[in-house]
Amino acid sequence: MKTLVQSIRLTLVLTALLCVIYPVFISFASKMAKGKGNGETITVNGKVVGYALLGQKFDKPQYFWSRPSAVGYNAAGSAGSNKGPSNPDYLKEVSNRIDTLLKYNPGIKRSDIPADMVTASGSGLDPDISPAGAIIQINRIAAVRKLDEQKVAALVKEHTEKPMFGPAKVNVLKLNVALDELK
Amino acid sequence: MNTELSGILISFAITLLIAIPLGKYLARMFAGEKVWTDFMKPIENLIYKLSGISPSQPMNWKQFLKAMITINSLWLVYGFFMLMFQDKLPLNPDGNPGMTADLAFNSIISFVANTNLQHYSGESGATYLIQHFIFMFLQFTSAATGIACAVAVFKALRDKTTNDVGNFWVYLVRSVTRLLLPLSIVLALILAFNGTPASYAGKDQFISMQGDTVNVSRGPAAQFIAIKHLGTNGGGWFGANSAHPLENPNYTTNIAEIVAQMLVPIAMVLAFGYFTRRKKMGWVIFGVMTIGMLMLMIPTIFSELGGNPAIAKMGVSQSTGAMEGKEVRVGPMATAYWSTLTTIVSTGSVNGMHDSTMPLTGLWQMLGMMINAFFGGCGVGVLNYLIYIIIAVFISGLMVGRTPEFLGHKVEAREVKIAALITLLSPFLILAGTALASYVFTNYGAANWAVKPSAWLNNPSYHGFSEMLYENTSSNANNGSGFEGLGDNNIFWNVSTGIIILLGRFLPIIGPVAIAGLLAQKKYIPESAGTLRTDTVTFGIMTFAVILVLNALSYFPALVLGPIAEHFTMLK
């Protein structure tokens, strides 16, 4: 009985420390971070068009496409496809994605397509594509928007991040915002 | 050099750079020697005073376990009701509903047991109140429980003859105030300043560039993600865990999170050596565990970098590795590295979906959890390894024809019986659980549960079997990761894995504490020329052999039916 009372009292004390003082302190400190602890947003003409870290659906021809998403870029219900590598239905889906890419991006070969453009991300919210994933879309973008190909290619290059550690990547939302501003 | 390779090398280097001094510090701190965190003493004394605890009171191993079990039972009961009625409690800006009884049963056991197997989804299944006051609270205290029990074992094994294994409350409180909380503050700040939300604001809404209306789940996540890694818990704030860009915004945070989950497990192994004044033994164990880790990790990395041969056949380049279920900013190599570590140290957080990894990767992931002693969870990893040591001491003793001894105490029938039972428990729970699930799946496919058994599996054939095997393995190992395609939020999986987690958590803690307590009560025998030395490389190899043989015998058939069969079908 004494142990139980001690347990209850210790639980209450630790709750105050770990569930009130600690998180409120961090929350307060995060006000100094970008996005003030609410997540950093990207604004165009005073309107929020998205979160810097969250991928969103881009499937119209005039925009650089994001990766496939198992949840349709639902930022309130993240998930991967959880399809196994040998699943026949899944492989059919991948094959369809390849066909779609080949259809909308004339001039590219199968071997130009990087794996990330035909596979769903882990979160369903991947904000990035690989540089190769952007490069295969340059032709299409230039044609649809009647822009100079060189100019689009330069834009992709400018938005390619090559960190010291980890893979190179292109943030799709930021790239598309810049694309809309391109004359 | 390749930036992905340098990325994982730097991760490991940072891990060791922090973990080694941390191990020395933990040994001194728990032994009550002078350390720089002594400035926490007034706060700790206040905690003891408010809780009516006398910190200087000694405990024998039974009193120690009684305290541990009492407070953990309290958390189970209190948490269960909080989860069921979370919709009626405050701090629910997104209007999430209460949990069903079976889901609440599973979830509360899962968090009390440091497992964090989540059959709900973070965005819609738990309110902010529950995430912080129950789940995050337990992420601290379950890790501290494991550490406290390990320290009791350290003390029992260090002292020559004693009844006193130390005060449970003191170890528990100190694990929080002098280890988990300070490190969590640092990690939470790193995450918050890299873009992880940390405020209490609820869902947001915006119109995307293509005109879609998008709802965004947010919340005080940085605080939670910090301790989820430091305490080897692994439960995600969001459904996609650390694959979610808000949980793991960039490669820097990826390094921070992977380092964080390795720190305490490695430090505890070294602390064992320093605490018991057998430094060499700590390093030998560290060596065995590191070799075991590399044996699982290197093939995993190659398996993922090789990509999916079925997609390669379609003509799509796999030069960047298998990308299904992975994130571009993390890449396949860091995902493979993470997947090995998260399965051996029982964190169970993921930065890529394990269900979509290559078959052999799944094999290594499951094997890591089956062994569950290559560093292992906070505190419990050392305890699991201790069981293997007792078996190794016993077998070595038989081989040389002497009474087995460990650290100056005779290992007799009672201790070996406990160790043998604990060793048999894991294969029993994993294999019986999987057999039962397979039986229900094949015979009662139409049962009217929240998810019909016939619809459990997200993938056909061998991979589907792996989903069930993985779920049971993860539960027993208190890991908490999953082949998440499995439709697990229904009464069968909630109850069966709940029971497996509970047994797989507490028996392997009670066993080693009892063994250590029993050993410590015996007469101390000074080492002589005839003593089997347990701090040598030879004995390290012996223990390693015991681990390999036991696990191969237990799990090989099940693994053949799952990942190995799938691998060979893909070669065709």
PDB file of N, CA, C and O in Angstrom, chain B residues 312-362:
ATOM      1  N   ALA B 312      13.929  -3.019 -61.969  1.00  0.00           N
ATOM      2  CA  ALA B 312      15.057  -2.916 -62.903  1.00  0.00           C
ATOM      3  C   ALA B 312      14.696  -3.579 -64.229  1.00  0.00           C
ATOM      4  O   ALA B 312      15.055  -3.087 -65.307  1.00  0.00           O
ATOM      5  N   LYS B 313      13.939  -4.690 -64.148  1.00  0.00           N
ATOM      6  CA  LYS B 313      13.539  -5.398 -65.366  1.00  0.00           C
ATOM      7  C   LYS B 313      12.662  -4.542 -66.262  1.00  0.00           C
ATOM      8  O   LYS B 313      12.591  -4.752 -67.470  1.00  0.00           O
ATOM      9  N   MET B 314      11.937  -3.587 -65.656  1.00  0.00           N
ATOM     10  CA  MET B 314      11.089  -2.698 -66.457  1.00  0.00           C
ATOM     11  C   MET B 314      11.915  -1.612 -67.134  1.00  0.00           C
ATOM     12  O   MET B 314      11.365  -0.765 -67.840  1.00  0.00           O
ATOM     13  N   GLY B 315      13.199  -1.600 -66.868  1.00  0.00           N
ATOM     14  CA  GLY B 315      14.061  -0.642 -67.549  1.00  0.00           C
ATOM     15  C   GLY B 315      14.332   0.618 -66.755  1.00  0.00           C
ATOM     16  O   GLY B 315      14.974   1.542 -67.245  1.00  0.00           O
ATOM     17  N   VAL B 316      13.807   0.686 -65.523  1.00  0.00           N
ATOM     18  CA  VAL B 316      14.054   1.877 -64.718  1.00  0.00           C
ATOM     19  C   VAL B 316      15.304   1.672 -63.880  1.00  0.00           C
ATOM     20  O   VAL B 316      15.436   0.680 -63.173  1.00  0.00           O
ATOM     21  N   SER B 317      16.190   2.638 -63.986  1.00  0.00           N
ATOM     22  CA  SER B 317      17.469   2.535 -63.324  1.00  0.00           C
ATOM     23  C   SER B 317      17.301   2.394 -61.813  1.00  0.00           C
ATOM     24  O   SER B 317      16.519   3.109 -61.187  1.00  0.00           O
ATOM     25  N   GLN B 318      18.048   1.454 -61.213  1.00  0.00           N
ATOM     26  CA  GLN B 318      18.005   1.289 -59.754  1.00  0.00           C
ATOM     27  C   GLN B 318      19.314   1.775 -59.145  1.00  0.00           C
ATOM     28  O   GLN B 318      19.709   1.323 -58.073  1.00  0.00           O
ATOM     29  N   SER B 319      19.969   2.699 -59.855  1.00  0.00           N
ATOM     30  CA  SER B 319      21.281   3.144 -59.387  1.00  0.00           C
ATOM     31  C   SER B 319      21.179   3.874 -58.059  1.00  0.00           C
ATOM     32  O   SER B 319      22.143   3.954 -57.308  1.00  0.00           O
ATOM     33  N   THR B 320      20.003   4.427 -57.732  1.00  0.00           N
ATOM     34  CA  THR B 320      19.867   5.103 -56.445  1.00  0.00           C
ATOM     35  C   THR B 320      19.251   4.174 -55.393  1.00  0.00           C
ATOM     36  O   THR B 320      18.846   4.636 -54.332  1.00  0.00           O
ATOM     37  N   GLY B 321      19.175   2.888 -55.687  1.00  0.00           N
ATOM     38  CA  GLY B 321      18.667   1.946 -54.697  1.00  0.00           C
ATOM     39  C   GLY B 321      17.158   1.801 -54.745  1.00  0.00           C
ATOM     40  O   GLY B 321      16.483   2.408 -55.575  1.00  0.00           O
ATOM     41  N   ALA B 322      16.624   0.970 -53.835  1.00  0.00           N
ATOM     42  CA  ALA B 322      15.179   0.744 -53.774  1.00  0.00           C
ATOM     43  C   ALA B 322      14.534   1.951 -53.110  1.00  0.00           C
ATOM     44  O   ALA B 322      14.909   2.322 -52.008  1.00  0.00           O
ATOM     45  N   MET B 323      13.574   2.599 -53.765  1.00  0.00           N
ATOM     46  CA  MET B 323      13.027   3.845 -53.240  1.00  0.00           C
ATOM     47  C   MET B 323      11.590   3.734 -52.741  1.00  0.00           C
ATOM     48  O   MET B 323      11.051   4.701 -52.211  1.00  0.00           O
ATOM     49  N   GLU B 324      10.946   2.582 -52.918  1.00  0.00           N
ATOM     50  CA  GLU B 324       9.576   2.467 -52.408  1.00  0.00           C
ATOM     51  C   GLU B 324       9.593   2.613 -50.882  1.00  0.00           C
ATOM     52  O   GLU B 324      10.365   1.938 -50.198  1.00  0.00           O
ATOM     53  N   GLY B 325       8.737   3.501 -50.378  1.00  0.00           N
ATOM     54  CA  GLY B 325       8.665   3.690 -48.930  1.00  0.00           C
ATOM     55  C   GLY B 325       9.815   4.491 -48.353  1.00  0.00           C
ATOM     56  O   GLY B 325       9.960   4.559 -47.141  1.00  0.00           O
ATOM     57  N   LYS B 326      10.641   5.078 -49.218  1.00  0.00           N
ATOM     58  CA  LYS B 326      11.766   5.872 -48.706  1.00  0.00           C
ATOM     59  C   LYS B 326      11.608   7.330 -49.095  1.00  0.00           C
ATOM     60  O   LYS B 326      10.835   7.670 -49.972  1.00  0.00           O
ATOM     61  N   GLU B 327      12.384   8.167 -48.438  1.00  0.00           N
ATOM     62  CA  GLU B 327      12.329   9.602 -48.666  1.00  0.00           C
ATOM     63  C   GLU B 327      13.595  10.038 -49.396  1.00  0.00           C
ATOM     64  O   GLU B 327      14.692   9.566 -49.072  1.00  0.00           O
ATOM     65  N   VAL B 328      13.428  10.982 -50.330  1.00  0.00           N
ATOM     66  CA  VAL B 328      14.572  11.421 -51.127  1.00  0.00           C
ATOM     67  C   VAL B 328      15.643  12.079 -50.258  1.00  0.00           C
ATOM     68  O   VAL B 328      16.833  11.823 -50.423  1.00  0.00           O
ATOM     69  N   ARG B 329      15.222  12.905 -49.272  1.00  0.00           N
ATOM     70  CA  ARG B 329      16.225  13.638 -48.484  1.00  0.00           C
ATOM     71  C   ARG B 329      17.055  12.706 -47.604  1.00  0.00           C
ATOM     72  O   ARG B 329      18.132  13.076 -47.145  1.00  0.00           O
ATOM     73  N   VAL B 330      16.556  11.501 -47.335  1.00  0.00           N
ATOM     74  CA  VAL B 330      17.291  10.563 -46.489  1.00  0.00           C
ATOM     75  C   VAL B 330      18.104   9.586 -47.343  1.00  0.00           C
ATOM     76  O   VAL B 330      19.275   9.329 -47.078  1.00  0.00           O
ATOM     77  N   GLY B 331      17.474   9.064 -48.367  1.00  0.00           N
ATOM     78  CA  GLY B 331      18.188   8.160 -49.265  1.00  0.00           C
ATOM     79  C   GLY B 331      18.239   6.735 -48.750  1.00  0.00           C
ATOM     80  O   GLY B 331      18.060   6.488 -47.556  1.00  0.00           O
ATOM     81  N   PRO B 332      18.498   5.769 -49.654  1.00  0.00           N
ATOM     82  CA  PRO B 332      18.429   4.358 -49.263  1.00  0.00           C
ATOM     83  C   PRO B 332      19.509   3.930 -48.279  1.00  0.00           C
ATOM     84  O   PRO B 332      19.273   3.057 -47.447  1.00  0.00           O
ATOM     85  N   MET B 333      20.691   4.548 -48.330  1.00  0.00           N
ATOM     86  CA  MET B 333      21.746   4.046 -47.453  1.00  0.00           C
ATOM     87  C   MET B 333      21.451   4.413 -45.995  1.00  0.00           C
ATOM     88  O   MET B 333      21.547   3.573 -45.097  1.00  0.00           O
ATOM     89  N   ALA B 334      21.061   5.660 -45.765  1.00  0.00           N
ATOM     90  CA  ALA B 334      20.750   6.058 -44.391  1.00  0.00           C
ATOM     91  C   ALA B 334      19.485   5.363 -43.897  1.00  0.00           C
ATOM     92  O   ALA B 334      19.325   5.134 -42.700  1.00  0.00           O
ATOM     93  N   THR B 335      18.593   5.001 -44.823  1.00  0.00           N
ATOM     94  CA  THR B 335      17.395   4.268 -44.414  1.00  0.00           C
ATOM     95  C   THR B 335      17.771   2.849 -44.001  1.00  0.00           C
ATOM     96  O   THR B 335      17.261   2.322 -43.003  1.00  0.00           O
ATOM     97  N   ALA B 336      18.689   2.239 -44.757  1.00  0.00           N
ATOM     98  CA  ALA B 336      19.132   0.888 -44.415  1.00  0.00           C
ATOM     99  C   ALA B 336      19.879   0.900 -43.076  1.00  0.00           C
ATOM    100  O   ALA B 336      19.662   0.042 -42.212  1.00  0.00           O
ATOM    101  N   TYR B 337      20.750   1.881 -42.908  1.00  0.00           N
ATOM    102  CA  TYR B 337      21.517   2.042 -41.664  1.00  0.00           C
ATOM    103  C   TYR B 337      20.556   2.172 -40.485  1.00  0.00           C
ATOM    104  O   TYR B 337      20.667   1.483 -39.479  1.00  0.00           O
ATOM    105  N   TRP B 338      19.595   3.037 -40.649  1.00  0.00           N
ATOM    106  CA  TRP B 338      18.593   3.273 -39.598  1.00  0.00           C
ATOM    107  C   TRP B 338      17.801   1.995 -39.314  1.00  0.00           C
ATOM    108  O   TRP B 338      17.547   1.659 -38.161  1.00  0.00           O
ATOM    109  N   SER B 339      17.423   1.278 -40.386  1.00  0.00           N
ATOM    110  CA  SER B 339      16.540   0.125 -40.183  1.00  0.00           C
ATOM    111  C   SER B 339      17.253  -0.966 -39.388  1.00  0.00           C
ATOM    112  O   SER B 339      16.635  -1.662 -38.591  1.00  0.00           O
ATOM    113  N   THR B 340      18.566  -1.101 -39.566  1.00  0.00           N
ATOM    114  CA  THR B 340      19.302  -2.067 -38.746  1.00  0.00           C
ATOM    115  C   THR B 340      19.330  -1.612 -37.295  1.00  0.00           C
ATOM    116  O   THR B 340      19.030  -2.375 -36.378  1.00  0.00           O
ATOM    117  N   LEU B 341      19.685  -0.336 -37.085  1.00  0.00           N
ATOM    118  CA  LEU B 341      19.841   0.131 -35.708  1.00  0.00           C
ATOM    119  C   LEU B 341      18.504   0.120 -34.972  1.00  0.00           C
ATOM    120  O   LEU B 341      18.425  -0.274 -33.821  1.00  0.00           O
ATOM    121  N   THR B 342      17.454   0.549 -35.643  1.00  0.00           N
ATOM    122  CA  THR B 342      16.165   0.643 -34.962  1.00  0.00           C
ATOM    123  C   THR B 342      15.642  -0.744 -34.597  1.00  0.00           C
ATOM    124  O   THR B 342      14.883  -0.894 -33.644  1.00  0.00           O
ATOM    125  N   THR B 343      16.072  -1.772 -35.342  1.00  0.00           N
ATOM    126  CA  THR B 343      15.616  -3.113 -34.981  1.00  0.00           C
ATOM    127  C   THR B 343      16.517  -3.757 -33.921  1.00  0.00           C
ATOM    128  O   THR B 343      16.030  -4.530 -33.110  1.00  0.00           O
ATOM    129  N   ILE B 344      17.822  -3.446 -33.912  1.00  0.00           N
ATOM    130  CA  ILE B 344      18.643  -4.063 -32.856  1.00  0.00           C
ATOM    131  C   ILE B 344      18.473  -3.359 -31.516  1.00  0.00           C
ATOM    132  O   ILE B 344      18.506  -3.991 -30.485  1.00  0.00           O
ATOM    133  N   VAL B 345      18.290  -2.038 -31.507  1.00  0.00           N
ATOM    134  CA  VAL B 345      18.171  -1.368 -30.208  1.00  0.00           C
ATOM    135  C   VAL B 345      16.725  -1.221 -29.754  1.00  0.00           C
ATOM    136  O   VAL B 345      16.449  -0.569 -28.762  1.00  0.00           O
ATOM    137  N   SER B 346      15.811  -1.816 -30.464  1.00  0.00           N
ATOM    138  CA  SER B 346      14.415  -1.860 -30.026  1.00  0.00           C
ATOM    139  C   SER B 346      13.723  -0.505 -30.015  1.00  0.00           C
ATOM    140  O   SER B 346      12.726  -0.324 -29.342  1.00  0.00           O
ATOM    141  N   THR B 347      14.234   0.451 -30.784  1.00  0.00           N
ATOM    142  CA  THR B 347      13.525   1.726 -30.890  1.00  0.00           C
ATOM    143  C   THR B 347      12.240   1.508 -31.686  1.00  0.00           C
ATOM    144  O   THR B 347      11.144   1.797 -31.217  1.00  0.00           O
ATOM    145  N   GLY B 348      12.420   1.038 -32.913  1.00  0.00           N
ATOM    146  CA  GLY B 348      11.240   0.780 -33.728  1.00  0.00           C
ATOM    147  C   GLY B 348      10.708   2.007 -34.427  1.00  0.00           C
ATOM    148  O   GLY B 348       9.655   1.951 -35.057  1.00  0.00           O
ATOM    149  N   SER B 349      11.403   3.145 -34.327  1.00  0.00           N
ATOM    150  CA  SER B 349      11.014   4.260 -35.189  1.00  0.00           C
ATOM    151  C   SER B 349      11.551   3.942 -36.579  1.00  0.00           C
ATOM    152  O   SER B 349      12.499   3.181 -36.721  1.00  0.00           O
ATOM    153  N   VAL B 350      10.922   4.490 -37.609  1.00  0.00           N
ATOM    154  CA  VAL B 350      11.402   4.218 -38.962  1.00  0.00           C
ATOM    155  C   VAL B 350      11.531   5.526 -39.728  1.00  0.00           C
ATOM    156  O   VAL B 350      10.778   6.457 -39.496  1.00  0.00           O
ATOM    157  N   ASN B 351      12.510   5.606 -40.643  1.00  0.00           N
ATOM    158  CA  ASN B 351      12.560   6.739 -41.552  1.00  0.00           C
ATOM    159  C   ASN B 351      12.260   6.283 -42.983  1.00  0.00           C
ATOM    160  O   ASN B 351      12.464   6.991 -43.944  1.00  0.00           O
ATOM    161  N   GLY B 352      11.771   5.058 -43.104  1.00  0.00           N
ATOM    162  CA  GLY B 352      11.334   4.498 -44.369  1.00  0.00           C
ATOM    163  C   GLY B 352      10.523   3.270 -44.018  1.00  0.00           C
ATOM    164  O   GLY B 352      10.722   2.690 -42.948  1.00  0.00           O
ATOM    165  N   MET B 353       9.599   2.867 -44.890  1.00  0.00           N
ATOM    166  CA  MET B 353       8.674   1.797 -44.508  1.00  0.00           C
ATOM    167  C   MET B 353       9.315   0.411 -44.661  1.00  0.00           C
ATOM    168  O   MET B 353       9.713   0.024 -45.761  1.00  0.00           O
ATOM    169  N   HIS B 354       9.370  -0.310 -43.570  1.00  0.00           N
ATOM    170  CA  HIS B 354      10.019  -1.626 -43.602  1.00  0.00           C
ATOM    171  C   HIS B 354       9.268  -2.627 -44.471  1.00  0.00           C
ATOM    172  O   HIS B 354       9.867  -3.525 -45.049  1.00  0.00           O
ATOM    173  N   ASP B 355       7.956  -2.470 -44.550  1.00  0.00           N
ATOM    174  CA  ASP B 355       7.165  -3.412 -45.348  1.00  0.00           C
ATOM    175  C   ASP B 355       7.617  -3.407 -46.812  1.00  0.00           C
ATOM    176  O   ASP B 355       7.499  -4.409 -47.511  1.00  0.00           O
ATOM    177  N   SER B 356       8.119  -2.262 -47.267  1.00  0.00           N
ATOM    178  CA  SER B 356       8.502  -2.142 -48.680  1.00  0.00           C
ATOM    179  C   SER B 356       9.979  -2.386 -48.916  1.00  0.00           C
ATOM    180  O   SER B 356      10.449  -2.249 -50.038  1.00  0.00           O
ATOM    181  N   THR B 357      10.734  -2.734 -47.871  1.00  0.00           N
ATOM    182  CA  THR B 357      12.151  -3.004 -48.108  1.00  0.00           C
ATOM    183  C   THR B 357      12.299  -4.360 -48.791  1.00  0.00           C
ATOM    184  O   THR B 357      11.363  -5.150 -48.848  1.00  0.00           O
ATOM    185  N   MET B 358      13.500  -4.634 -49.266  1.00  0.00           N
ATOM    186  CA  MET B 358      13.745  -5.868 -50.000  1.00  0.00           C
ATOM    187  C   MET B 358      13.627  -7.069 -49.044  1.00  0.00           C
ATOM    188  O   MET B 358      13.827  -6.924 -47.844  1.00  0.00           O
ATOM    189  N   PRO B 359      13.313  -8.253 -49.602  1.00  0.00           N
ATOM    190  CA  PRO B 359      13.079  -9.409 -48.722  1.00  0.00           C
ATOM    191  C   PRO B 359      14.220  -9.682 -47.749  1.00  0.00           C
ATOM    192  O   PRO B 359      13.977  -9.920 -46.557  1.00  0.00           O
ATOM    193  N   LEU B 360      15.462  -9.621 -48.223  1.00  0.00           N
ATOM    194  CA  LEU B 360      16.566  -9.938 -47.314  1.00  0.00           C
ATOM    195  C   LEU B 360      16.735  -8.858 -46.252  1.00  0.00           C
ATOM    196  O   LEU B 360      17.134  -9.147 -45.126  1.00  0.00           O
ATOM    197  N   THR B 361      16.407  -7.617 -46.598  1.00  0.00           N
ATOM    198  CA  THR B 361      16.433  -6.564 -45.580  1.00  0.00           C
ATOM    199  C   THR B 361      15.462  -6.923 -44.464  1.00  0.00           C
ATOM    200  O   THR B 361      15.782  -6.806 -43.279  1.00  0.00           O
ATOM    201  N   GLY B 362      14.276  -7.380 -44.853  1.00  0.00           N
ATOM    202  CA  GLY B 362      13.285  -7.796 -43.868  1.00  0.00           C
ATOM    203  C   GLY B 362      13.821  -8.918 -42.996  1.00  0.00           C
ATOM    204  O   GLY B 362      13.577  -8.963 -41.793  1.00  0.00           O
TER     205      GLY B 362
END
